[in-house]
mmCIF file of C-alpha atoms in Angstrom:
data_model
loop_
_atom_site.group_PDB
_atom_site.id
_atom_site.type_symbol
_atom_site.label_atom_id
_atom_site.label_comp_id
_atom_site.label_asym_id
_atom_site.label_seq_id
_atom_site.Cartn_x
_atom_site.Cartn_y
_atom_site.Cartn_z
ATOM 1 C CA SER A 87 -21.348 -13.568 -16.334
ATOM 2 C CA GLN A 88 -20.096 -10.312 -15.044
ATOM 3 C CA GLN A 89 -16.722 -10.269 -13.338
ATOM 4 C CA GLY A 90 -17.598 -7.570 -10.916
ATOM 5 C CA GLU A 91 -20.890 -7.729 -8.957
ATOM 6 C CA GLU A 92 -21.964 -4.943 -6.686
ATOM 7 C CA ASP A 93 -24.022 -5.347 -3.433
ATOM 8 C CA PRO A 94 -26.610 -3.930 -2.628
ATOM 9 C CA GLN A 95 -28.170 -2.886 -5.861
ATOM 10 C CA ALA A 96 -29.693 -0.016 -4.134
ATOM 11 C CA LEU A 97 -29.086 2.104 -1.009
ATOM 12 C CA SER A 98 -31.018 4.897 0.582
ATOM 13 C CA ILE A 99 -29.452 6.799 3.389
ATOM 14 C CA GLN A 100 -29.771 10.129 5.150
ATOM 15 C CA GLU A 101 -27.402 12.987 4.470
ATOM 16 C CA GLY A 102 -24.465 12.796 7.012
ATOM 17 C CA GLU A 103 -24.560 9.011 7.212
ATOM 18 C CA ASN A 104 -21.880 6.806 5.808
ATOM 19 C CA ALA A 105 -22.518 4.605 2.716
ATOM 20 C CA THR A 106 -20.695 1.264 2.244
ATOM 21 C CA MET A 107 -20.940 -0.465 -1.210
ATOM 22 C CA ASN A 108 -19.499 -3.874 -2.104
ATOM 23 C CA CYS A 109 -18.008 -5.564 -5.178
ATOM 24 C CA SER A 110 -17.045 -9.210 -5.575
ATOM 25 C CA TYR A 111 -15.331 -10.658 -8.498
ATOM 26 C CA LYS A 112 -14.401 -14.156 -9.761
ATOM 27 C CA THR A 113 -10.913 -14.129 -11.308
ATOM 28 C CA SER A 114 -7.491 -12.663 -10.433
ATOM 29 C CA ILE A 115 -7.324 -9.023 -11.378
ATOM 30 C CA ASN A 116 -4.623 -6.502 -11.997
ATOM 31 C CA ASN A 117 -6.635 -3.467 -10.623
ATOM 32 C CA LEU A 118 -10.021 -2.538 -9.506
ATOM 33 C CA GLN A 119 -11.571 0.826 -10.175
ATOM 34 C CA TRP A 120 -14.857 2.632 -8.818
ATOM 35 C CA TYR A 121 -16.842 5.002 -10.939
ATOM 36 C CA ARG A 122 -19.768 7.232 -10.390
ATOM 37 C CA GLN A 123 -22.429 8.184 -12.865
ATOM 38 C CA ASN A 124 -24.995 10.746 -12.485
ATOM 39 C CA SER A 125 -28.404 10.381 -14.459
ATOM 40 C CA GLY A 126 -27.194 8.307 -17.547
ATOM 41 C CA ARG A 127 -24.296 10.598 -18.183
ATOM 42 C CA GLY A 128 -20.588 9.787 -18.690
ATOM 43 C CA LEU A 129 -18.810 8.025 -15.756
ATOM 44 C CA VAL A 130 -16.540 9.910 -13.395
ATOM 45 C CA HIS A 131 -13.541 7.981 -12.067
ATOM 46 C CA LEU A 132 -13.236 7.970 -8.346
ATOM 47 C CA ILE A 133 -10.384 5.659 -7.334
ATOM 48 C CA LEU A 134 -8.089 2.890 -8.764
ATOM 49 C CA ILE A 135 -6.674 0.349 -6.402
ATOM 50 C CA ARG A 136 -4.006 -2.118 -7.612
ATOM 51 C CA SER A 137 -3.956 -5.872 -6.773
ATOM 52 C CA ASN A 138 -0.826 -5.360 -4.506
ATOM 53 C CA GLU A 139 -2.687 -2.650 -2.514
ATOM 54 C CA ARG A 140 -5.059 -3.166 0.390
ATOM 55 C CA GLU A 141 -6.637 0.411 1.013
ATOM 56 C CA LYS A 142 -6.663 3.846 -0.620
ATOM 57 C CA HIS A 143 -8.271 7.021 0.542
ATOM 58 C CA SER A 144 -9.469 10.066 -1.648
ATOM 59 C CA GLY A 145 -11.178 12.824 0.413
ATOM 60 C CA ARG A 146 -14.422 11.266 1.752
ATOM 61 C CA LEU A 147 -13.798 7.977 -0.072
ATOM 62 C CA ARG A 148 -12.190 4.837 1.139
ATOM 63 C CA VAL A 149 -11.543 1.871 -0.880
ATOM 64 C CA THR A 150 -10.387 -1.508 0.351
ATOM 65 C CA LEU A 151 -9.294 -4.602 -1.569
ATOM 66 C CA ASP A 152 -9.226 -8.231 -0.222
ATOM 67 C CA THR A 153 -7.821 -10.363 -3.116
ATOM 68 C CA SER A 154 -8.127 -13.469 -0.937
ATOM 69 C CA LYS A 155 -11.803 -12.963 -0.649
ATOM 70 C CA LYS A 156 -11.892 -11.364 -4.336
ATOM 71 C CA SER A 157 -13.836 -8.441 -2.852
ATOM 72 C CA SER A 158 -13.694 -4.604 -2.648
ATOM 73 C CA SER A 159 -15.693 -2.136 -0.690
ATOM 74 C CA LEU A 160 -16.228 1.724 -1.209
ATOM 75 C CA LEU A 161 -16.980 3.792 1.716
ATOM 76 C CA ILE A 162 -18.329 7.272 1.391
ATOM 77 C CA THR A 163 -18.226 9.193 4.693
ATOM 78 C CA ALA A 164 -20.519 11.970 5.772
ATOM 79 C CA SER A 165 -22.637 11.566 2.489
ATOM 80 C CA ARG A 166 -24.286 14.594 0.706
ATOM 81 C CA ALA A 167 -27.194 14.839 -1.392
ATOM 82 C CA ALA A 168 -24.852 15.521 -4.380
ATOM 83 C CA ASP A 169 -23.453 11.914 -3.819
ATOM 84 C CA THR A 170 -26.790 10.604 -5.266
ATOM 85 C CA ALA A 171 -25.635 8.645 -8.289
ATOM 86 C CA SER A 172 -25.034 5.267 -9.467
ATOM 87 C CA TYR A 173 -21.711 3.664 -8.537
ATOM 88 C CA PHE A 174 -19.890 0.931 -10.417
ATOM 89 C CA CYS A 175 -16.928 -1.229 -9.728
ATOM 90 C CA ALA A 176 -14.882 -2.369 -12.691
ATOM 91 C CA THR A 177 -12.172 -5.061 -12.601
ATOM 92 C CA GLY A 178 -9.184 -4.784 -14.827
ATOM 93 C CA VAL A 179 -7.679 -7.883 -16.192
ATOM 94 C CA TYR A 180 -4.668 -7.334 -18.537
ATOM 95 C CA THR A 181 -3.510 -10.632 -20.050
ATOM 96 C CA GLY A 182 -2.452 -9.828 -23.621
ATOM 97 C CA ALA A 183 -5.219 -10.011 -26.290
ATOM 98 C CA ASN A 184 -8.066 -10.369 -23.805
ATOM 99 C CA SER A 185 -7.301 -7.212 -21.689
ATOM 100 C CA LYS A 186 -10.268 -5.197 -20.697
ATOM 101 C CA LEU A 187 -11.996 -3.613 -17.907
ATOM 102 C CA THR A 188 -15.350 -5.159 -16.998
ATOM 103 C CA PHE A 189 -18.024 -3.279 -15.076
ATOM 104 C CA GLY A 190 -20.715 -4.540 -12.771
ATOM 105 C CA LYS A 191 -24.315 -3.533 -13.147
ATOM 106 C CA GLY A 192 -24.056 -0.733 -10.638
ATOM 107 C CA ILE A 193 -25.354 0.377 -7.150
ATOM 108 C CA THR A 194 -28.030 3.133 -6.914
ATOM 109 C CA LEU A 195 -27.196 5.510 -4.092
ATOM 110 C CA SER A 196 -29.962 7.885 -2.910
ATOM 111 C CA VAL A 197 -28.878 10.403 -0.157
ATOM 112 C CA ARG A 198 -31.917 12.091 1.470
ATOM 113 C CA PRO A 199 -31.538 15.746 2.587
ATOM 114 C CA GLU B 159 -6.879 20.204 -20.060
ATOM 115 C CA ALA B 160 -9.764 19.154 -22.180
ATOM 116 C CA GLY B 161 -11.667 15.869 -21.288
ATOM 117 C CA VAL B 162 -12.880 13.209 -23.550
ATOM 118 C CA THR B 163 -15.251 14.553 -26.082
ATOM 119 C CA GLN B 164 -17.914 12.701 -28.057
ATOM 120 C CA SER B 165 -20.193 13.622 -30.853
ATOM 121 C CA PRO B 166 -22.954 13.781 -31.563
ATOM 122 C CA THR B 167 -24.698 14.054 -28.174
ATOM 123 C CA HIS B 168 -27.940 12.356 -29.515
ATOM 124 C CA LEU B 169 -28.525 10.310 -32.734
ATOM 125 C CA ILE B 170 -31.774 9.086 -34.063
ATOM 126 C CA LYS B 171 -31.767 6.443 -36.787
ATOM 127 C CA THR B 172 -34.065 4.017 -38.200
ATOM 128 C CA ARG B 173 -33.614 0.285 -38.331
ATOM 129 C CA GLY B 174 -31.196 -1.017 -41.067
ATOM 130 C CA GLN B 175 -29.449 2.413 -41.287
ATOM 131 C CA GLN B 176 -25.629 3.038 -40.380
ATOM 132 C CA ALA B 177 -24.529 5.137 -37.313
ATOM 133 C CA THR B 178 -21.109 6.763 -36.993
ATOM 134 C CA LEU B 179 -20.069 8.036 -33.513
ATOM 135 C CA ARG B 180 -16.827 9.893 -32.850
ATOM 136 C CA CYS B 181 -14.432 10.446 -29.875
ATOM 137 C CA SER B 182 -11.618 12.609 -29.170
ATOM 138 C CA PRO B 183 -9.346 11.424 -26.188
ATOM 139 C CA ILE B 184 -7.506 13.439 -23.707
ATOM 140 C CA SER B 185 -4.275 14.913 -25.069
ATOM 141 C CA GLY B 186 -1.439 12.384 -24.541
ATOM 142 C CA HIS B 187 -3.618 9.417 -24.329
ATOM 143 C CA THR B 188 -3.144 6.731 -26.829
ATOM 144 C CA SER B 189 -5.691 4.099 -25.846
ATOM 145 C CA VAL B 190 -9.382 4.559 -26.786
ATOM 146 C CA TYR B 191 -12.253 2.265 -25.442
ATOM 147 C CA TRP B 192 -15.858 1.989 -26.480
ATOM 148 C CA TYR B 193 -18.594 0.738 -24.301
ATOM 149 C CA GLN B 194 -22.320 0.157 -24.787
ATOM 150 C CA GLN B 195 -24.822 1.048 -21.810
ATOM 151 C CA ALA B 196 -28.101 -0.296 -22.589
ATOM 152 C CA LEU B 197 -30.938 0.013 -20.161
ATOM 153 C CA GLY B 198 -30.699 -2.625 -17.555
ATOM 154 C CA LEU B 199 -27.658 -4.082 -18.666
ATOM 155 C CA GLY B 200 -24.596 -2.165 -17.415
ATOM 156 C CA LEU B 201 -21.579 -1.256 -19.262
ATOM 157 C CA GLN B 202 -20.679 -3.719 -22.012
ATOM 158 C CA PHE B 203 -17.094 -3.464 -23.443
ATOM 159 C CA LEU B 204 -17.023 -3.027 -27.284
ATOM 160 C CA LEU B 205 -13.607 -2.183 -28.630
ATOM 161 C CA TRP B 206 -10.112 -1.243 -27.406
ATOM 162 C CA TYR B 207 -7.783 0.777 -29.690
ATOM 163 C CA ASP B 208 -4.205 1.521 -29.105
ATOM 164 C CA GLU B 209 -1.659 3.300 -31.256
ATOM 165 C CA GLY B 210 -4.087 2.885 -34.299
ATOM 166 C CA GLU B 211 -4.650 -0.850 -33.854
ATOM 167 C CA GLU B 212 -7.694 -2.697 -32.581
ATOM 168 C CA ARG B 213 -6.376 -4.721 -29.546
ATOM 169 C CA ASN B 214 -9.499 -6.382 -28.196
ATOM 170 C CA ARG B 215 -13.161 -6.594 -28.996
ATOM 171 C CA GLY B 216 -15.969 -7.544 -26.781
ATOM 172 C CA ASN B 217 -18.875 -10.076 -27.590
ATOM 173 C CA PHE B 218 -20.463 -8.055 -30.199
ATOM 174 C CA PRO B 219 -21.290 -8.947 -33.916
ATOM 175 C CA PRO B 220 -19.077 -7.718 -36.748
ATOM 176 C CA ARG B 221 -21.509 -4.979 -37.666
ATOM 177 C CA PHE B 222 -19.992 -3.156 -34.727
ATOM 178 C CA SER B 223 -16.650 -1.780 -35.897
ATOM 179 C CA GLY B 224 -14.293 1.150 -35.657
ATOM 180 C CA ARG B 225 -10.951 2.614 -36.065
ATOM 181 C CA GLN B 226 -8.503 5.016 -34.642
ATOM 182 C CA PHE B 227 -6.849 7.804 -36.407
ATOM 183 C CA PRO B 228 -3.268 9.051 -36.318
ATOM 184 C CA ASN B 229 -4.174 11.789 -33.918
ATOM 185 C CA TYR B 230 -5.697 8.884 -31.664
ATOM 186 C CA SER B 231 -9.264 10.021 -32.145
ATOM 187 C CA SER B 232 -11.703 7.225 -32.673
ATOM 188 C CA GLU B 233 -14.852 6.362 -34.824
ATOM 189 C CA LEU B 234 -17.471 3.634 -33.925
ATOM 190 C CA ASN B 235 -19.548 2.488 -36.660
ATOM 191 C CA VAL B 236 -22.603 0.361 -36.445
ATOM 192 C CA ASN B 237 -24.101 -1.077 -39.567
ATOM 193 C CA ALA B 238 -27.585 -2.583 -40.142
ATOM 194 C CA LEU B 239 -29.000 -0.927 -37.000
ATOM 195 C CA GLU B 240 -31.230 -3.010 -34.834
ATOM 196 C CA LEU B 241 -33.804 -1.544 -32.207
ATOM 197 C CA GLU B 242 -31.652 -3.377 -29.560
ATOM 198 C CA ASP B 243 -28.856 -1.159 -30.537
ATOM 199 C CA SER B 244 -30.489 1.799 -28.670
ATOM 200 C CA ALA B 245 -28.167 2.633 -25.977
ATOM 201 C CA LEU B 246 -25.716 5.160 -24.454
ATOM 202 C CA TYR B 247 -22.474 4.827 -26.240
ATOM 203 C CA LEU B 248 -19.483 5.707 -24.131
ATOM 204 C CA CYS B 249 -15.914 6.320 -25.018
ATOM 205 C CA ALA B 250 -12.934 6.375 -22.587
ATOM 206 C CA SER B 251 -9.359 7.012 -23.076
ATOM 207 C CA SER B 252 -6.280 6.177 -21.007
ATOM 208 C CA VAL B 253 -2.498 6.846 -21.010
ATOM 209 C CA GLY B 254 -1.652 3.183 -20.718
ATOM 210 C CA GLN B 255 -3.451 -0.149 -20.654
ATOM 211 C CA GLN B 256 -3.450 -0.529 -16.839
ATOM 212 C CA GLU B 257 -4.287 3.023 -16.008
ATOM 213 C CA THR B 258 -7.413 5.003 -15.232
ATOM 214 C CA GLN B 259 -9.874 5.251 -18.127
ATOM 215 C CA TYR B 260 -11.520 8.839 -18.405
ATOM 216 C CA PHE B 261 -14.938 8.859 -19.941
ATOM 217 C CA GLY B 262 -16.662 11.156 -22.336
ATOM 218 C CA PRO B 263 -20.307 12.231 -21.911
ATOM 219 C CA GLY B 264 -21.447 9.687 -24.231
ATOM 220 C CA THR B 265 -23.810 9.492 -27.363
ATOM 221 C CA ARG B 266 -27.312 8.527 -26.903
ATOM 222 C CA LEU B 267 -28.320 6.411 -29.975
ATOM 223 C CA LEU B 268 -32.019 5.725 -30.595
ATOM 224 C CA VAL B 269 -33.082 3.307 -33.243
ATOM 225 C CA LEU B 270 -36.631 3.438 -34.516
#
């Protein structure tokens, strides 16, 4: 089963509103990363948060990590039409030979002008 | 600084043929990762190479293989292509195992 699962699967908001996306996972992790993908192209890295961090900011993005609840959230403030994309959370587990980054299925965000 | 590059952009093959996909990492990155993104299935981890060695592989059959060259570029080979191999294949690179992975634009493989 997927390590990271995003919620909701799809989100539609008006330009200027905030968008909140959630990610839950099952096992202990070393880090969690959020990515954006536009129209089936390559992924763009947004933020990496390590397991000993609780919150990180980057421009209009705010990511939180709650390791006790095994969950993370991505907040995009003052959304723009250009934020329309698919957003993925990816959990990094690095334990020797089985080290890898596992992606969720993604959230489709639509920002209406 | 150049990003991760992949070639070709698109590839059309018929069932049973072989496909070769190429990836050049960001300068200074020694780790290269391959992912498959099939419609509706999200990104599935395929392979991880570091310093020329295969370090981990995902749950894919042996007909998916690859290698990493001394200049850290990488090749993904898919033998005996099947229709369900049609997907976007993404390559990523990182400076270290636990660091950010930077992705290339992908190769879209269509198997007819």
